[in-house]
Amino acid sequence: MNIAMINGSPKPSGSNSGLLLGMLEPLIADGNELHAYTPNKRPLTSEEYRELCRMDVLVLAFPLYNDGIPSHLFQLLVTLEGYLKAECEREIYVYALINNGFYEGEQNHIALEILRHWCLRAGVHFGQALGQGAGEMLGSLGKVPLGRGPLKNLGRAMHSLAGSIQSRSSGESQLFSPNFPRFAWKWSATHSFFHGTARKNGLKPKDLRRRM
């Protein structure tokens, strides 16, 4: 089975979308051909769009942007829709890994519905989507095994998604937060990320609270 792994993050490297794809790969690699696409680096060529039309499965990984899909990935979907309608002669299943900076994974529900409706328009099958909350935590959890600690919910969801992909079937989409207290996540994000970023830019924490 040919599976397209599409990293829809705008970041050229070190993205949470890439981390999620990396977690999924060993769960679906056996017996399948995985093909990586990175439209954040350059637009896809006509031949690459035709390659996507010959895939059995498309896996999209992307961050939430204004409760929706990043614009460059949305443009890819719009263009791909035309190729699928004109040239596709096979059944394709689409799956998604969505992450957002809010603690609540439920925040991803609008982007999930956008993708579901796109699948209907494009004539492909919507298989399943996962929506991870507190996505910015992922980069600091590299040594935590999938399915353990803060990644317990993600591990269960990933195995469910992998099963749906392997069988090319539809599963129940899941939106979830990390197994980590919200107050601790908020404290960590404030002191490690926001204050740290402020200092790198020559600002103090109090500058972040200043009203314009």
mmCIF file of C-alpha atoms in Angstrom:
data_model
loop_
_atom_site.group_PDB
_atom_site.id
_atom_site.type_symbol
_atom_site.label_atom_id
_atom_site.label_comp_id
_atom_site.label_asym_id
_atom_site.label_seq_id
_atom_site.Cartn_x
_atom_site.Cartn_y
_atom_site.Cartn_z
ATOM 1 C CA MET A 1 0.000 0.000 0.000
ATOM 2 C CA ASN A 2 1.287 3.469 -0.909
ATOM 3 C CA ILE A 3 0.883 6.070 1.823
ATOM 4 C CA ALA A 4 1.596 9.788 1.401
ATOM 5 C CA MET A 5 2.873 11.476 4.556
ATOM 6 C CA ILE A 6 2.195 15.202 4.057
ATOM 7 C CA ASN A 7 3.753 17.624 6.539
ATOM 8 C CA GLY A 8 1.505 20.678 6.389
ATOM 9 C CA SER A 9 3.373 22.796 8.926
ATOM 10 C CA PRO A 10 4.673 26.172 7.698
ATOM 11 C CA LYS A 11 7.915 25.512 9.624
ATOM 12 C CA PRO A 12 10.798 24.336 7.408
ATOM 13 C CA SER A 13 12.070 22.058 10.199
ATOM 14 C CA GLY A 14 11.443 21.045 13.793
ATOM 15 C CA SER A 15 7.652 21.147 13.528
ATOM 16 C CA ASN A 16 5.183 19.387 15.804
ATOM 17 C CA SER A 17 3.502 18.036 12.670
ATOM 18 C CA GLY A 18 6.776 16.364 11.752
ATOM 19 C CA LEU A 19 7.035 14.899 15.253
ATOM 20 C CA LEU A 20 3.535 13.426 14.967
ATOM 21 C CA LEU A 21 4.297 11.894 11.578
ATOM 22 C CA GLY A 22 7.481 10.448 13.055
ATOM 23 C CA MET A 23 5.472 8.812 15.858
ATOM 24 C CA LEU A 24 3.014 7.321 13.370
ATOM 25 C CA GLU A 25 5.560 5.988 10.858
ATOM 26 C CA PRO A 26 6.747 2.905 12.789
ATOM 27 C CA LEU A 27 3.128 1.926 13.434
ATOM 28 C CA ILE A 28 2.268 1.749 9.712
ATOM 29 C CA ALA A 29 5.608 1.111 7.991
ATOM 30 C CA ASP A 30 5.424 -2.683 7.911
ATOM 31 C CA GLY A 31 4.410 -3.824 4.437
ATOM 32 C CA ASN A 32 3.718 -0.314 3.148
ATOM 33 C CA GLU A 33 5.566 2.279 1.064
ATOM 34 C CA LEU A 34 5.707 5.668 2.811
ATOM 35 C CA HIS A 35 6.231 8.774 0.663
ATOM 36 C CA ALA A 36 7.105 12.111 2.309
ATOM 37 C CA TYR A 37 5.826 15.453 0.983
ATOM 38 C CA THR A 38 6.826 18.835 2.441
ATOM 39 C CA PRO A 39 4.801 21.591 0.723
ATOM 40 C CA ASN A 40 6.087 24.076 3.321
ATOM 41 C CA LYS A 41 9.428 24.160 1.500
ATOM 42 C CA ARG A 42 8.107 24.580 -2.044
ATOM 43 C CA PRO A 43 4.807 24.110 -3.903
ATOM 44 C CA LEU A 44 4.177 20.633 -5.254
ATOM 45 C CA THR A 45 4.804 20.016 -8.941
ATOM 46 C CA SER A 46 2.201 18.688 -11.356
ATOM 47 C CA GLU A 47 3.882 15.275 -11.245
ATOM 48 C CA GLU A 48 3.717 15.244 -7.453
ATOM 49 C CA TYR A 49 -0.003 16.003 -7.548
ATOM 50 C CA ARG A 50 -0.415 13.099 -9.956
ATOM 51 C CA GLU A 51 1.581 10.914 -7.563
ATOM 52 C CA LEU A 52 -0.874 11.797 -4.787
ATOM 53 C CA CYS A 53 -3.705 10.685 -7.043
ATOM 54 C CA ARG A 54 -2.042 7.260 -7.260
ATOM 55 C CA MET A 55 -1.748 6.834 -3.493
ATOM 56 C CA ASP A 56 -3.945 4.529 -1.446
ATOM 57 C CA VAL A 57 -3.800 6.722 1.650
ATOM 58 C CA LEU A 58 -3.087 10.400 2.364
ATOM 59 C CA VAL A 59 -1.988 11.345 5.883
ATOM 60 C CA LEU A 60 -2.077 15.093 6.536
ATOM 61 C CA ALA A 61 -0.326 16.546 9.571
ATOM 62 C CA PHE A 62 -0.753 20.232 10.319
ATOM 63 C CA PRO A 63 -1.076 22.831 13.091
ATOM 64 C CA LEU A 64 -4.255 24.759 13.781
ATOM 65 C CA TYR A 65 -4.216 28.279 12.309
ATOM 66 C CA ASN A 66 -7.122 30.554 13.268
ATOM 67 C CA ASP A 67 -9.205 27.458 13.965
ATOM 68 C CA GLY A 68 -8.568 26.256 10.421
ATOM 69 C CA ILE A 69 -6.018 24.780 8.024
ATOM 70 C CA PRO A 70 -2.788 26.691 7.215
ATOM 71 C CA SER A 71 -3.202 28.635 3.971
ATOM 72 C CA HIS A 72 -0.449 26.894 2.003
ATOM 73 C CA LEU A 73 -1.915 23.478 2.855
ATOM 74 C CA PHE A 74 -5.417 24.690 2.055
ATOM 75 C CA GLN A 75 -4.151 25.801 -1.364
ATOM 76 C CA LEU A 76 -2.647 22.345 -1.848
ATOM 77 C CA LEU A 77 -6.029 20.766 -1.112
ATOM 78 C CA VAL A 78 -7.812 23.101 -3.525
ATOM 79 C CA THR A 79 -5.354 22.244 -6.308
ATOM 80 C CA LEU A 80 -5.368 18.533 -5.478
ATOM 81 C CA GLU A 81 -9.160 18.478 -5.669
ATOM 82 C CA GLY A 82 -8.948 19.374 -9.357
ATOM 83 C CA TYR A 83 -6.456 16.588 -10.055
ATOM 84 C CA LEU A 84 -8.522 14.051 -8.124
ATOM 85 C CA LYS A 85 -11.686 14.871 -10.038
ATOM 86 C CA ALA A 86 -9.921 14.831 -13.419
ATOM 87 C CA GLU A 87 -7.453 11.959 -13.051
ATOM 88 C CA CYS A 88 -8.145 9.774 -10.015
ATOM 89 C CA GLU A 89 -9.352 6.264 -10.790
ATOM 90 C CA ARG A 90 -8.927 4.688 -7.357
ATOM 91 C CA GLU A 91 -10.402 4.944 -3.885
ATOM 92 C CA ILE A 92 -8.264 7.065 -1.572
ATOM 93 C CA TYR A 93 -8.590 7.332 2.195
ATOM 94 C CA VAL A 94 -7.579 10.533 4.005
ATOM 95 C CA TYR A 95 -6.416 10.738 7.615
ATOM 96 C CA ALA A 96 -5.214 13.705 9.661
ATOM 97 C CA LEU A 97 -3.004 14.593 12.605
ATOM 98 C CA ILE A 98 -3.885 18.069 13.897
ATOM 99 C CA ASN A 99 -2.211 19.891 16.763
ATOM 100 C CA ASN A 100 -2.953 23.227 18.402
ATOM 101 C CA GLY A 101 -1.361 25.462 21.024
ATOM 102 C CA PHE A 102 -4.426 25.545 23.268
ATOM 103 C CA TYR A 103 -4.635 22.977 26.051
ATOM 104 C CA GLU A 104 -7.967 21.648 24.817
ATOM 105 C CA GLY A 105 -7.805 19.298 21.838
ATOM 106 C CA GLU A 106 -11.469 20.075 21.191
ATOM 107 C CA GLN A 107 -10.260 23.343 19.666
ATOM 108 C CA ASN A 108 -9.370 21.353 16.534
ATOM 109 C CA HIS A 109 -12.972 20.435 15.701
ATOM 110 C CA ILE A 110 -13.517 23.141 13.058
ATOM 111 C CA ALA A 111 -10.391 22.192 11.100
ATOM 112 C CA LEU A 112 -11.504 18.558 11.279
ATOM 113 C CA GLU A 113 -14.876 19.463 9.786
ATOM 114 C CA ILE A 114 -13.226 21.547 7.051
ATOM 115 C CA LEU A 115 -11.186 18.510 6.045
ATOM 116 C CA ARG A 116 -14.204 16.226 6.208
ATOM 117 C CA HIS A 117 -16.151 18.501 3.854
ATOM 118 C CA TRP A 118 -13.162 18.747 1.506
ATOM 119 C CA CYS A 119 -13.116 14.964 1.263
ATOM 120 C CA LEU A 120 -16.765 15.001 0.191
ATOM 121 C CA ARG A 121 -16.045 17.623 -2.482
ATOM 122 C CA ALA A 122 -12.949 15.841 -3.748
ATOM 123 C CA GLY A 123 -14.563 12.413 -3.905
ATOM 124 C CA VAL A 124 -12.231 10.699 -1.425
ATOM 125 C CA HIS A 125 -12.965 8.868 1.824
ATOM 126 C CA PHE A 126 -12.507 10.662 5.140
ATOM 127 C CA GLY A 127 -10.964 8.025 7.363
ATOM 128 C CA GLN A 128 -10.166 9.500 10.757
ATOM 129 C CA ALA A 129 -8.518 12.494 12.440
ATOM 130 C CA LEU A 130 -6.698 13.061 15.702
ATOM 131 C CA GLY A 131 -6.653 16.474 17.397
ATOM 132 C CA GLN A 132 -3.881 16.954 19.969
ATOM 133 C CA GLY A 133 -4.104 19.826 22.423
ATOM 134 C CA ALA A 134 -1.052 21.610 23.882
ATOM 135 C CA GLY A 135 0.919 20.716 20.776
ATOM 136 C CA GLU A 136 3.900 22.849 21.762
ATOM 137 C CA MET A 137 4.622 20.366 24.552
ATOM 138 C CA LEU A 138 5.594 17.683 22.049
ATOM 139 C CA GLY A 139 9.038 19.092 21.383
ATOM 140 C CA SER A 140 9.986 18.725 25.051
ATOM 141 C CA LEU A 141 8.762 15.128 25.348
ATOM 142 C CA GLY A 142 11.208 13.453 22.984
ATOM 143 C CA LYS A 143 12.377 10.956 25.634
ATOM 144 C CA VAL A 144 8.862 10.001 26.751
ATOM 145 C CA PRO A 145 7.666 6.744 25.103
ATOM 146 C CA LEU A 146 4.467 7.026 23.087
ATOM 147 C CA GLY A 147 1.572 5.911 25.260
ATOM 148 C CA ARG A 148 3.278 6.799 28.544
ATOM 149 C CA GLY A 149 2.963 9.795 30.874
ATOM 150 C CA PRO A 150 1.758 12.975 29.100
ATOM 151 C CA LEU A 151 1.555 10.973 25.845
ATOM 152 C CA LYS A 152 -0.843 8.322 27.127
ATOM 153 C CA ASN A 153 -3.905 9.681 25.293
ATOM 154 C CA LEU A 154 -1.859 10.301 22.151
ATOM 155 C CA GLY A 155 -0.514 6.750 22.198
ATOM 156 C CA ARG A 156 -3.988 5.214 22.364
ATOM 157 C CA ALA A 157 -5.225 7.488 19.594
ATOM 158 C CA MET A 158 -2.185 6.779 17.395
ATOM 159 C CA HIS A 159 -2.717 3.024 17.585
ATOM 160 C CA SER A 160 -6.378 3.509 16.691
ATOM 161 C CA LEU A 161 -5.389 5.659 13.718
ATOM 162 C CA ALA A 162 -2.735 3.171 12.611
ATOM 163 C CA GLY A 163 -5.310 0.390 12.644
ATOM 164 C CA SER A 164 -7.688 2.419 10.479
ATOM 165 C CA ILE A 165 -4.889 3.226 8.026
ATOM 166 C CA GLN A 166 -3.724 -0.379 7.768
ATOM 167 C CA SER A 167 -7.255 -1.551 6.988
ATOM 168 C CA ARG A 168 -8.142 1.502 4.876
ATOM 169 C CA SER A 169 -11.275 2.024 6.927
ATOM 170 C CA SER A 170 -12.986 4.831 8.806
ATOM 171 C CA GLY A 171 -12.594 5.227 12.552
ATOM 172 C CA GLU A 172 -13.913 7.595 15.186
ATOM 173 C CA SER A 173 -12.028 10.884 15.246
ATOM 174 C CA GLN A 174 -10.536 11.800 18.604
ATOM 175 C CA LEU A 175 -9.830 15.233 20.121
ATOM 176 C CA PHE A 176 -7.868 15.162 23.351
ATOM 177 C CA SER A 177 -5.540 17.007 25.717
ATOM 178 C CA PRO A 178 -2.235 15.703 27.101
ATOM 179 C CA ASN A 179 -2.170 13.679 30.308
ATOM 180 C CA PHE A 180 -0.785 16.663 32.174
ATOM 181 C CA PRO A 181 -2.571 19.061 34.571
ATOM 182 C CA ARG A 182 -3.824 22.208 32.892
ATOM 183 C CA PHE A 183 -2.451 24.503 35.604
ATOM 184 C CA ALA A 184 1.013 22.948 35.239
ATOM 185 C CA TRP A 185 0.860 23.283 31.451
ATOM 186 C CA LYS A 186 -0.129 26.947 31.787
ATOM 187 C CA TRP A 187 2.699 27.681 34.240
ATOM 188 C CA SER A 188 5.247 25.879 32.078
ATOM 189 C CA ALA A 189 4.094 27.620 28.883
ATOM 190 C CA THR A 190 4.236 31.036 30.570
ATOM 191 C CA HIS A 191 7.655 30.699 32.169
ATOM 192 C CA SER A 192 9.447 28.467 29.675
ATOM 193 C CA PHE A 193 8.001 29.612 26.355
ATOM 194 C CA PHE A 194 6.524 33.121 26.572
ATOM 195 C CA HIS A 195 9.016 34.562 29.057
ATOM 196 C CA GLY A 196 11.894 32.787 27.341
ATOM 197 C CA THR A 197 10.879 34.144 23.938
ATOM 198 C CA ALA A 198 10.539 37.635 25.425
ATOM 199 C CA ARG A 199 14.072 37.514 26.820
ATOM 200 C CA LYS A 200 15.459 36.384 23.468
ATOM 201 C CA ASN A 201 13.903 39.493 21.944
ATOM 202 C CA GLY A 202 15.246 41.879 24.589
ATOM 203 C CA LEU A 203 11.998 42.158 26.543
ATOM 204 C CA LYS A 204 11.002 41.509 30.126
ATOM 205 C CA PRO A 205 7.970 39.478 31.263
ATOM 206 C CA LYS A 206 6.204 42.700 32.314
ATOM 207 C CA ASP A 207 6.448 43.927 28.696
ATOM 208 C CA LEU A 208 4.148 41.099 27.654
ATOM 209 C CA ARG A 209 1.419 42.485 29.904
ATOM 210 C CA ARG A 210 1.728 46.046 28.671
ATOM 211 C CA ARG A 211 -1.375 47.382 26.954
ATOM 212 C CA MET A 212 -0.835 49.059 23.592
#
